XYZ file of C-alpha atoms in Angstrom:
758
model
C 74.727 61.839 72.343
C 78.107 60.403 73.405
C 77.491 57.270 71.307
C 76.633 59.391 68.239
C 79.819 61.456 68.637
C 81.865 58.283 68.986
C 80.367 56.822 65.806
C 80.995 60.086 63.975
C 84.670 59.942 64.943
C 84.945 56.368 63.654
C 83.323 57.350 60.357
C 85.604 60.369 59.960
C 88.724 58.304 60.568
C 87.594 55.741 57.983
C 86.938 58.435 55.380
C 90.314 60.025 56.114
C 92.119 56.686 55.856
C 90.488 55.984 52.482
C 91.495 59.411 51.168
C 95.047 59.136 52.491
C 95.395 55.735 50.854
C 94.433 57.215 47.494
C 96.754 60.180 48.066
C 99.714 57.891 48.745
C 99.063 55.904 45.555
C 98.845 58.990 43.349
C 101.786 60.670 45.121
C 103.942 57.620 44.435
C 103.007 57.723 40.738
C 103.706 61.465 40.657
C 107.177 61.024 42.140
C 107.870 58.168 39.713
C 107.020 60.425 36.765
C 109.093 63.274 38.150
C 112.115 61.006 38.371
C 111.713 60.354 34.626
C 111.206 64.085 33.924
C 107.670 63.345 32.681
C 106.190 66.608 33.908
C 102.785 66.356 32.233
C 102.178 62.865 33.586
C 103.319 64.013 37.020
C 100.808 66.876 36.902
C 98.090 64.422 35.902
C 98.734 62.273 38.984
C 99.009 65.402 41.140
C 95.584 66.470 39.881
C 94.105 63.080 40.800
C 95.740 63.346 44.232
C 94.301 66.837 44.717
C 90.851 65.607 43.780
C 90.641 64.145 47.288
C 90.418 67.730 48.604
C 87.061 68.085 46.833
C 85.384 66.113 49.625
C 82.681 67.690 51.769
C 82.402 64.716 54.089
C 85.345 65.522 56.366
C 85.161 67.905 59.314
C 87.814 70.669 59.540
C 89.953 68.609 61.913
C 90.238 65.618 59.540
C 90.286 67.756 56.394
C 93.340 69.478 57.868
C 95.188 66.127 58.139
C 94.406 65.404 54.505
C 95.437 68.916 53.483
C 98.809 68.655 55.243
C 99.617 65.332 53.574
C 98.774 66.640 50.112
C 100.552 70.006 50.455
C 103.648 68.135 51.587
C 103.613 66.302 48.250
C 102.983 69.586 46.407
C 106.199 70.958 47.879
C 108.020 68.037 46.244
C 106.302 68.896 42.972
C 107.358 72.552 43.229
C 110.983 71.641 43.931
C 110.997 69.145 41.058
C 109.614 71.746 38.625
C 112.282 74.257 39.634
C 114.949 71.580 39.272
C 113.761 70.622 35.763
C 113.738 74.237 34.624
C 117.223 74.822 36.002
C 118.421 71.733 34.092
C 117.172 73.300 30.866
C 113.929 71.338 30.534
C 111.881 74.520 30.385
C 108.107 74.398 29.821
C 106.799 78.006 29.826
C 103.352 76.709 28.896
C 102.870 74.750 32.132
C 100.978 77.635 33.770
C 98.501 77.563 30.889
C 98.329 73.760 30.724
C 97.273 73.238 34.357
C 94.312 75.549 33.802
C 92.733 72.809 31.685
C 92.352 70.509 34.684
C 88.747 69.330 34.744
C 88.015 70.116 38.420
C 88.483 73.539 39.999
C 90.095 72.391 43.271
C 92.977 70.471 41.608
C 93.242 73.213 38.984
C 93.765 76.023 41.499
C 96.174 74.109 43.749
C 98.268 73.274 40.671
C 98.055 76.870 39.455
C 99.391 78.104 42.780
C 102.181 75.499 42.835
C 103.278 76.170 39.253
C 102.824 79.933 39.687
C 105.082 79.993 42.723
C 107.719 78.009 40.850
C 107.518 80.509 37.972
C 107.931 83.447 40.377
C 111.009 81.868 41.941
C 112.423 81.157 38.457
C 111.542 84.654 37.221
C 109.590 83.109 34.344
C 106.748 85.624 34.660
C 105.733 88.859 36.354
C 105.372 88.293 40.065
C 102.689 90.966 40.373
C 100.608 89.537 37.518
C 100.758 85.968 38.808
C 99.806 86.958 42.362
C 96.923 89.078 41.142
C 95.776 86.270 38.852
C 95.945 83.665 41.612
C 94.028 85.678 44.210
C 91.280 86.398 41.666
C 91.006 82.834 40.375
C 90.663 81.493 43.931
C 87.290 83.242 44.023
C 86.057 80.306 41.958
C 85.873 78.193 45.133
C 83.013 79.428 47.303
C 82.641 76.383 49.530
C 83.777 77.725 52.953
C 85.893 74.753 54.051
C 87.607 74.107 50.715
C 87.959 77.806 49.966
C 89.589 78.603 53.313
C 92.216 75.888 52.948
C 92.892 76.870 49.334
C 93.507 80.515 50.245
C 95.568 79.454 53.254
C 97.762 77.465 50.872
C 98.077 80.520 48.643
C 99.163 82.686 51.574
C 101.664 80.152 52.919
C 103.281 79.721 49.514
C 103.585 83.440 48.809
C 104.443 84.926 52.209
C 108.198 85.005 51.522
C 107.777 86.248 47.951
C 106.009 89.528 48.682
C 107.977 92.791 48.451
C 108.341 94.282 51.935
C 110.396 97.431 51.531
C 108.590 100.748 51.223
C 111.558 102.110 49.274
C 111.427 99.439 46.588
C 111.381 100.897 43.112
C 108.399 100.194 40.893
C 109.042 97.179 38.681
C 107.020 94.538 36.904
C 107.360 92.422 40.056
C 105.408 95.035 42.037
C 105.943 97.074 45.176
C 105.044 96.778 48.809
C 101.679 98.325 47.962
C 100.945 95.355 45.734
C 101.770 93.105 48.680
C 99.274 95.003 50.822
C 96.583 94.707 48.155
C 97.246 90.993 47.784
C 97.085 90.277 51.525
C 93.983 92.402 52.034
C 92.179 90.814 49.114
C 92.997 87.319 50.342
C 92.071 88.215 53.922
C 88.762 89.736 52.872
C 87.730 86.680 50.879
C 88.796 84.272 53.637
C 86.869 86.240 56.219
C 83.743 86.114 54.036
C 84.066 82.353 53.659
C 84.591 81.932 57.396
C 81.561 84.044 58.289
C 79.433 82.251 55.690
C 79.880 78.942 57.519
C 77.360 79.949 60.188
C 74.583 80.262 57.617
C 75.023 76.858 55.997
C 73.078 73.772 56.981
C 70.134 73.295 59.281
C 69.540 75.232 62.497
C 69.950 72.148 64.686
C 73.582 71.871 63.510
C 74.404 75.401 64.595
C 76.510 74.341 67.580
C 78.571 72.000 65.414
C 79.106 74.751 62.833
C 80.266 77.179 65.513
C 82.739 74.583 66.772
C 84.055 74.009 63.248
C 84.378 77.755 62.695
C 86.545 78.083 65.781
C 88.715 75.232 64.507
C 89.302 77.198 61.299
C 89.921 80.628 62.833
C 93.708 80.228 62.760
C 93.617 80.069 58.948
C 92.086 83.535 58.798
C 94.298 84.983 61.535
C 97.511 84.258 59.623
C 96.601 87.039 57.142
C 96.908 89.848 59.672
C 99.831 92.157 59.069
C 98.405 95.469 57.794
C 96.369 97.178 60.493
C 94.097 100.034 59.333
C 92.557 98.305 56.316
C 92.324 95.023 58.191
C 90.393 96.749 60.967
C 87.921 98.012 58.382
C 87.453 94.415 57.219
C 86.996 93.257 60.814
C 84.254 95.793 61.502
C 82.482 95.267 58.180
C 82.120 91.500 58.598
C 79.536 92.056 61.410
C 80.255 88.618 62.877
C 80.981 88.450 66.659
C 83.165 85.323 66.589
C 85.204 86.618 63.665
C 85.604 90.075 65.156
C 86.707 88.853 68.572
C 89.225 86.345 67.269
C 90.648 88.655 64.610
C 91.133 91.476 67.099
C 92.987 89.090 69.403
C 95.128 88.092 66.427
C 95.853 91.744 65.692
C 97.063 92.172 69.272
C 99.404 89.188 68.959
C 100.686 89.791 65.423
C 101.760 93.429 65.576
C 104.723 94.664 67.579
C 104.436 96.382 70.958
C 105.692 99.682 69.610
C 103.199 99.498 66.752
C 100.339 99.063 69.229
C 101.448 102.121 71.170
C 101.592 104.236 67.997
C 98.252 103.024 66.616
C 96.330 102.763 69.894
C 93.731 105.364 68.969
C 92.853 103.564 65.725
C 92.532 100.216 67.480
C 90.319 101.579 70.266
C 87.997 103.316 67.814
C 87.592 100.008 66.006
C 86.694 98.324 69.292
C 83.940 100.873 69.768
C 82.407 99.872 66.411
C 82.423 96.132 67.028
C 79.342 93.932 67.377
C 77.555 94.105 70.729
C 77.937 90.353 71.202
C 81.729 90.504 71.034
C 83.323 89.907 74.430
C 85.154 93.204 74.278
C 86.628 92.606 77.729
C 88.890 89.841 76.393
C 90.100 92.040 73.545
C 90.825 95.104 75.645
C 92.440 93.280 78.568
C 94.768 91.483 76.163
C 95.773 94.839 74.663
C 96.235 96.587 78.022
C 98.246 93.717 79.488
C 100.527 93.637 76.461
C 101.178 97.385 76.572
C 101.792 97.172 80.335
C 104.338 94.381 79.855
C 106.048 96.387 77.118
C 106.198 99.437 79.370
C 108.266 97.475 81.891
C 110.980 96.642 79.343
C 113.999 98.719 78.433
C 112.570 99.353 74.955
C 109.222 100.516 76.328
C 110.470 103.051 78.878
C 109.050 105.873 76.781
C 105.565 104.768 77.853
C 106.378 105.798 81.422
C 106.795 109.380 80.230
C 103.778 109.330 77.914
C 100.997 110.254 80.333
C 98.597 110.882 77.465
C 98.642 107.170 76.676
C 96.942 106.313 79.959
C 94.429 109.120 79.539
C 93.586 107.877 76.051
C 93.112 104.310 77.232
C 91.038 105.352 80.225
C 88.693 107.642 78.311
C 88.222 105.348 75.315
C 87.601 102.273 77.448
C 85.088 104.155 79.581
C 83.317 105.273 76.411
C 83.285 101.746 74.963
C 81.956 100.253 78.187
C 79.217 102.847 78.584
C 78.066 102.215 75.015
C 77.523 98.526 75.807
C 74.489 98.402 78.067
C 74.493 94.593 78.180
C 78.120 94.266 79.255
C 78.436 92.333 82.520
C 79.472 94.439 85.487
C 82.161 91.922 86.473
C 83.655 92.236 82.960
C 83.768 96.010 83.398
C 85.668 95.609 86.660
C 88.077 93.107 85.086
C 88.927 95.809 82.561
C 89.603 98.214 85.409
C 91.833 95.581 87.031
C 93.939 95.576 83.866
C 93.960 99.370 83.875
C 95.128 99.596 87.484
C 97.861 97.031 86.829
C 98.922 99.115 83.820
C 98.994 102.275 85.950
C 100.978 100.604 88.727
C 103.418 99.020 86.277
C 104.188 102.091 84.173
C 103.133 105.091 86.285
C 103.634 103.896 89.848
C 104.773 107.266 91.133
C 101.715 108.974 89.637
C 99.041 107.756 92.011
C 96.457 110.018 90.336
C 96.212 107.471 87.500
C 95.349 104.719 89.970
C 92.853 107.036 91.616
C 91.248 107.718 88.251
C 90.597 103.993 87.834
C 88.540 103.968 91.033
C 86.688 107.131 90.029
C 85.896 105.643 86.618
C 84.759 102.367 88.158
C 82.398 104.169 90.515
C 80.979 106.300 87.701
C 80.470 103.454 85.234
C 78.851 101.177 87.808
C 76.713 104.088 89.038
C 77.854 103.396 92.577
C 75.698 106.144 94.068
C 72.424 104.608 92.857
C 72.813 100.842 92.638
C 72.361 98.507 95.668
C 75.405 97.326 97.588
C 77.299 94.535 95.849
C 77.471 91.201 97.658
C 81.039 90.236 98.525
C 80.760 86.646 97.280
C 79.025 87.311 93.935
C 81.103 87.491 90.692
C 81.045 91.301 90.685
C 81.914 91.448 94.378
C 84.900 89.143 93.879
C 86.217 91.264 91.006
C 85.745 94.476 92.991
C 87.573 92.951 95.951
C 90.434 92.006 93.652
C 90.533 95.587 92.359
C 90.652 97.038 95.881
C 93.395 94.664 97.040
C 95.795 95.468 94.186
C 97.005 98.890 95.449
C 97.145 97.594 99.032
C 99.453 94.733 98.060
C 101.414 96.716 95.463
C 102.131 99.860 97.458
C 102.556 98.077 100.812
C 102.249 101.569 102.235
C 98.977 102.845 103.635
C 100.202 106.446 103.383
C 100.319 106.118 99.595
C 96.951 104.383 99.587
C 95.462 107.344 101.446
C 96.362 109.601 98.512
C 93.706 107.816 96.435
C 90.760 110.113 97.096
C 88.259 107.944 95.222
C 89.286 104.654 96.822
C 86.880 104.988 99.732
C 84.095 106.166 97.430
C 84.463 103.103 95.222
C 84.766 100.866 98.292
C 81.296 101.991 99.368
C 79.823 99.907 96.528
C 80.552 96.684 98.426
C 78.233 95.262 101.042
C 79.077 95.241 104.749
C 81.068 92.016 104.605
C 83.015 93.174 101.564
C 83.945 96.500 103.137
C 84.965 94.697 106.324
C 87.249 92.352 104.361
C 89.010 95.172 102.510
C 89.332 97.362 105.612
C 90.796 94.412 107.527
C 93.209 93.815 104.649
C 94.398 97.426 104.926
C 94.956 97.096 108.675
C 96.790 93.771 108.336
C 99.048 95.305 105.701
C 99.851 98.158 108.099
C 100.696 95.671 110.827
C 102.819 93.500 108.541
C 104.758 96.464 107.155
C 104.838 98.376 110.475
C 103.602 101.482 108.657
C 103.264 104.436 111.026
C 100.686 107.161 110.377
C 102.449 110.270 111.626
C 100.188 113.223 110.790
C 96.728 114.239 111.939
C 95.527 114.554 108.355
C 96.695 111.055 107.451
C 95.186 109.621 110.640
C 91.817 111.206 109.885
C 91.885 109.917 106.302
C 92.796 106.436 107.479
C 90.087 106.286 110.128
C 87.527 107.614 107.646
C 88.530 104.887 105.206
C 88.236 102.280 107.969
C 84.851 103.597 109.085
C 83.193 100.213 108.608
C 85.392 98.867 111.428
C 84.853 101.842 113.725
C 81.122 102.597 113.632
C 77.825 100.777 113.220
C 76.664 100.450 109.612
C 73.134 100.549 108.236
C 73.645 97.280 106.360
C 75.477 95.329 109.070
C 73.863 92.035 110.211
C 71.736 91.992 113.316
C 73.675 91.283 116.543
C 76.899 91.460 114.539
C 78.725 92.953 117.524
C 78.218 89.672 119.392
C 79.962 87.549 116.750
C 83.506 86.175 116.852
C 84.314 88.034 113.618
C 83.510 91.327 115.308
C 85.940 90.611 118.140
C 88.707 89.667 115.683
C 88.158 92.878 113.704
C 88.273 95.058 116.807
C 91.431 93.278 117.920
C 92.995 94.303 114.604
C 91.921 97.901 115.167
C 93.364 97.923 118.689
C 96.699 96.684 117.319
C 96.604 99.340 114.613
C 96.194 102.129 117.183
C 99.837 101.680 118.183
C 100.852 102.635 114.621
C 99.220 106.059 114.959
C 102.436 107.708 116.069
C 104.574 110.762 115.510
C 107.985 111.542 116.946
C 106.718 115.093 117.394
C 104.990 114.843 120.787
C 102.473 117.608 120.114
C 101.480 116.045 116.800
C 101.271 112.683 118.541
C 98.906 114.226 121.091
C 96.759 115.682 118.294
C 96.632 112.280 116.573
C 95.384 110.665 119.791
C 92.672 113.338 120.120
C 91.644 112.840 116.477
C 91.470 109.071 116.890
C 89.342 109.504 120.017
C 86.781 111.491 118.015
C 86.385 108.591 115.596
C 86.376 105.882 118.262
C 83.839 107.792 120.341
C 81.193 107.045 117.680
C 81.807 103.312 117.788
C 79.347 102.334 120.479
C 79.865 100.394 123.674
C 80.910 97.126 122.048
C 83.801 98.795 120.211
C 84.946 101.151 122.958
C 86.228 98.348 125.174
C 88.615 97.426 122.344
C 89.595 100.826 120.941
C 89.831 103.018 124.039
C 92.298 100.846 125.934
C 95.236 101.079 123.463
C 94.473 104.781 123.020
C 94.725 105.339 126.784
C 97.999 103.419 126.971
C 99.383 105.528 124.119
C 98.472 108.550 126.224
C 100.363 107.013 129.172
C 103.461 106.704 126.993
C 103.032 110.261 125.697
C 102.826 111.696 129.219
C 106.059 109.926 130.069
C 107.716 111.270 126.898
C 106.765 114.831 127.857
C 108.505 114.298 131.198
C 111.578 112.595 129.713
C 112.063 115.544 127.342
C 111.186 118.288 129.836
C 114.431 120.125 129.119
C 113.318 120.703 125.523
C 109.833 122.004 126.333
C 109.130 124.517 129.075
C 105.395 123.831 128.808
C 105.738 120.106 129.358
C 103.797 120.093 132.635
C 100.722 121.735 131.154
C 100.818 119.339 128.233
C 101.176 116.332 130.533
C 98.213 117.557 132.579
C 96.174 117.886 129.386
C 97.033 114.286 128.566
C 95.815 113.103 131.977
C 92.630 115.124 131.608
C 92.064 113.356 128.295
C 92.723 110.006 129.980
C 90.257 110.797 132.756
C 87.535 111.834 130.299
C 88.108 108.762 128.167
C 87.903 106.342 131.105
C 84.740 108.063 132.368
C 83.252 107.780 128.886
C 84.166 104.105 128.812
C 82.503 103.627 132.198
C 79.314 105.399 131.138
C 79.004 103.810 127.694
C 79.851 100.196 128.452
C 78.449 97.589 130.787
C 81.882 96.593 132.020
C 83.007 98.213 135.275
C 86.134 96.107 135.699
C 87.971 97.680 132.760
C 87.463 101.353 133.760
C 88.288 100.395 137.352
C 91.640 98.931 136.331
C 92.386 101.878 134.033
C 91.793 104.353 136.881
C 94.316 102.433 138.994
C 96.839 102.229 136.144
C 96.494 105.968 135.566
C 97.252 106.639 139.221
C 100.405 104.523 138.977
C 101.564 106.449 135.882
C 100.922 109.817 137.532
C 102.930 108.673 140.551
C 106.044 108.388 138.343
C 105.767 111.875 136.787
C 106.514 114.791 139.160
C 104.115 117.357 137.747
C 102.472 120.096 139.770
C 99.423 118.890 141.727
C 100.480 115.315 141.068
C 99.041 114.188 144.423
C 95.679 115.759 143.658
C 95.505 114.099 140.227
C 96.487 110.703 141.583
C 93.972 111.026 144.437
C 91.236 111.826 141.911
C 91.947 108.682 139.907
C 92.102 106.488 143.022
C 88.894 107.948 144.420
C 87.233 107.261 141.067
C 88.401 103.669 141.344
C 86.849 103.442 144.821
C 83.617 104.915 143.476
C 83.473 102.342 140.688
C 84.143 99.601 143.211
C 81.362 100.698 145.508
C 78.751 101.515 142.870
C 79.391 99.141 139.988
C 81.116 95.997 141.257
C 78.709 93.663 143.020
C 80.068 90.183 142.402
C 81.848 88.955 145.545
C 84.785 87.440 143.684
C 85.223 90.621 141.634
C 85.036 92.705 144.799
C 87.853 90.729 146.401
C 89.998 91.098 143.274
C 89.250 94.831 143.223
C 90.276 95.338 146.862
C 93.527 93.457 146.272
C 94.218 95.626 143.190
C 93.521 98.864 145.060
C 95.730 97.755 147.925
C 98.538 96.765 145.587
C 98.274 100.063 143.690
C 98.343 102.189 146.828
C 101.255 100.164 148.180
C 103.320 100.967 145.066
C 102.622 104.710 145.114
C 104.749 107.295 146.909
C 103.202 110.630 145.967
C 100.625 110.843 148.794
C 101.167 112.797 151.963
C 100.021 111.312 155.252
C 96.958 113.513 155.010
C 95.783 111.714 151.872
C 97.403 108.340 152.394
C 95.707 107.715 155.735
C 92.085 107.976 154.492
C 92.939 105.862 151.449
C 94.436 102.997 153.431
C 91.672 103.259 155.979
C 89.118 103.060 153.193
C 90.840 99.947 151.882
C 90.633 98.269 155.268
C 87.027 99.352 155.749
C 85.989 98.057 152.331
C 87.779 94.777 153.003
C 85.865 94.348 156.261
C 82.530 94.860 154.509
C 82.871 92.074 151.962
C 79.902 89.743 152.028
C 81.702 86.407 152.350
C 83.895 85.707 155.372
C 86.728 84.063 153.379
C 86.833 87.134 151.115
C 86.886 89.406 154.164
C 89.787 87.473 155.634
C 91.893 87.537 152.491
C 91.182 91.225 151.814
C 91.974 92.309 155.374
C 95.312 90.492 155.544
C 96.276 91.977 152.164
C 95.692 95.445 153.680
C 98.453 94.695 156.182
C 100.984 95.425 153.440
C 99.827 99.050 153.294
C 101.056 99.596 156.848
C 104.389 97.904 156.223
C 105.402 98.605 152.612
C 103.423 101.796 151.984
C 105.368 105.027 151.496
C 104.509 108.597 152.380
C 105.590 111.479 150.129
C 108.807 113.095 151.254
C 109.926 110.084 153.302
C 112.686 107.824 152.119
C 111.687 104.854 154.271
C 108.617 102.667 154.167
C 105.931 103.058 156.835
C 106.890 99.963 158.866
C 103.924 100.219 161.274
C 104.278 96.778 162.805
C 101.429 97.155 165.287
C 98.954 97.974 162.528
C 100.258 94.983 160.573
C 99.600 92.693 163.538
C 96.137 94.219 163.987
C 95.258 93.386 160.388
C 96.558 89.837 160.681
C 94.751 89.193 163.952
C 91.557 90.599 162.487
C 91.951 88.294 159.509
C 92.541 85.342 161.837
C 89.430 86.223 163.808
C 87.329 86.374 160.650
C 88.747 83.002 159.543
C 87.724 81.479 162.875
C 84.129 82.531 162.174
C 83.923 80.383 159.024
C 81.631 77.381 159.457
C 83.257 75.164 156.821
C 86.279 73.504 158.534
C 88.070 72.960 155.227
C 87.829 76.641 154.298
C 88.745 77.633 157.831
C 91.997 75.683 157.922
C 92.914 76.939 154.437
C 92.468 80.525 155.654
C 94.553 79.784 158.767
C 97.402 78.671 156.506
C 97.109 81.834 154.371
C 97.243 84.022 157.491
C 100.242 81.980 158.668
C 101.964 82.700 155.362
C 101.547 86.428 155.982
C 102.860 86.145 159.548
C 105.985 84.375 158.312
C 106.424 86.811 155.407
C 106.313 89.903 157.625
C 108.503 88.242 160.240
C 111.184 87.436 157.689
C 110.946 91.029 156.421
C 111.877 92.250 159.895
C 108.571 93.146 161.518
C 109.458 93.309 165.264
C 105.862 93.057 166.438
C 105.472 89.522 165.094
C 107.031 87.076 167.521
C 107.906 83.435 167.157
C 105.276 82.611 169.789
C 102.587 84.076 167.537
C 103.754 81.984 164.639
C 104.094 78.774 166.705
C 100.670 79.298 168.222
C 99.139 79.618 164.788
C 101.037 76.568 163.514
C 99.656 74.516 166.371
C 96.184 75.795 165.635
C 96.471 74.654 162.035
C 97.694 71.196 163.088
C 94.774 70.757 165.443
C 92.354 71.780 162.712
C 93.935 69.348 160.235
C 93.601 66.440 162.662
C 89.860 66.993 162.836
C 89.452 66.736 159.052
C 88.632 63.463 157.307
C 91.302 62.423 154.818
C 90.493 63.283 151.195
C 92.223 64.656 148.129
C 91.312 68.212 149.199
C 92.769 67.628 152.648
C 95.942 66.265 151.071
C 96.315 69.495 149.103
C 95.748 71.560 152.258
C 98.316 69.440 154.144
C 100.799 69.904 151.334
C 100.225 73.672 151.402
C 100.821 73.719 155.135
C 104.014 71.649 154.897
C 105.401 73.968 152.217
C 104.622 76.955 154.435
C 106.470 75.758 157.549
C 109.459 74.219 155.797
């Protein structure tokens, strides 16, 4: 196939070269005769030159080269004729003489050339000559030769046609004669162009279609009178012709003209052949009108709301009448429509919303299966959904689009996830706060695919990395659900909780935590603004009740005990800083819940040690407990520490409890507890437990840790810790180190010891 095409190109070039050689010879003779004012001889050579255009062997591409060379010479002939007439060498019979040329192609080209010269010289009626020429060109019915002949006629006459509607009727004609001339020429050219597809054998169909597309520009140059041209376009019944000519119409006429004649154009589109790619035609029109609407001259479009309604309704009607139209092409049209709405009617979000409603209706979103994200239709839908997100850059405006979520439901699980994530990322990038309950509920409804399990989600999706990334986005978004009005802020938190509560255990560990911390901040804001709100205490209590319920729900729904445990402790710390009524009771409840979680849910020894240290540290920081409540709490800490399974864990937990008796604070007392004897008891108990460890390496490491605590409390002023105690323990560590065989671990222990006693 490639070899045949290559040979065809060689043959075409040879034929063209032969013809051009003959053209140059005859053109030279013609110019020679013109220099001697021998007009008849010049016309004879021109006729022989034009005879080369009779060929049927050249393809449109090579015929065009030949045509351009010859018409260039014909321009010389026209200028020479005008010059001779102006010199006084007038030959009024030339128009009649050239009609005796033996072949029709040379005859008609010469008729046009001489006729144009006569019009410019006012030797004959312009109207009569134009009418005569357009009729006589009907004598050439070969598509290729006829198209180029009529193109030559149009090019020669385009500046000679009357263009003013106010022109008085004369023998030269009016603008109506110009319209008739152009329409007649256009109609005949279109017929010739369409006829090309029916010539030759069926196996050459592809070649003929290619040649037709090469010639389409010749037909398109006729377009300048819309209504009658549109009738011609529809009547030709040829898809290629209709599509190209409609695109030409869009390019040729002015923007303002398109706006004024939009209804006529759209009705023509509805009548076009089913095989026409109507999407290309309509998107070109919409994009052009949208661009015009953004200019100073096109500002009137922004006030013409009926224009959008007309476009929307007509396009929907056209699309629904084309059952074979690809769904992705339909969506591409809606992409153009939404860009038009956002360009010209940005403040009127109802137009954008109508695009989504129309898309859902046309695609029958309620009945068809979900659209795969990565298929052509899915990609176009995703593009459509992203446009308002990226254009508005404001989720509050996006939430005004009531049909956005409905249309979004047409995508599959992955597609909905992608768009929902895009919305959240836009919120985070723009720092857009959602400050009303209504807006928060709309947002969370729209983001439902991120917040609840879906029927079409993949199996075990909640265990994937993508799931974790999505929930991380949601947790970041929670901090943007905020109102400066504290009561509204509280209501937003409650509303968000209702949505998150349906998310299942895998989501709750991500969504509940930021919600609880927002509640912490809110409780503090109620206290900080207590002078403005007499009911602040009751509201703060309600917040803590919400926090308690949420943590309990998290504990019951999820498999993780560590997170609720830590949240109970954090809640107690927050309550400790806010002097509300029954603060001690509330804080005690949260701490006791933490103890309950520790005892019932935490079984791993390492986690138990970490939990005891956290409880101890929390209680040490709090100052709201009376001795009545503080004593059982610190006792429980020490008791729990003593019950740890592993001796090293027992030792470390017990010595950490010593801080409760030194740094702990009782409500109503300005000083810390400073119970040195109890501190020493804890340290000695820890030392005793360390001595019970069988592993000498672990034992000496624990001795050093206990020593660190002795030194720490001593430096902090504990009178019950003497230097003898410290020296005795130092000596004990040295003796234990001597008994150990040297190794890298021992070196680290020795280094730890040296750092401690320095």
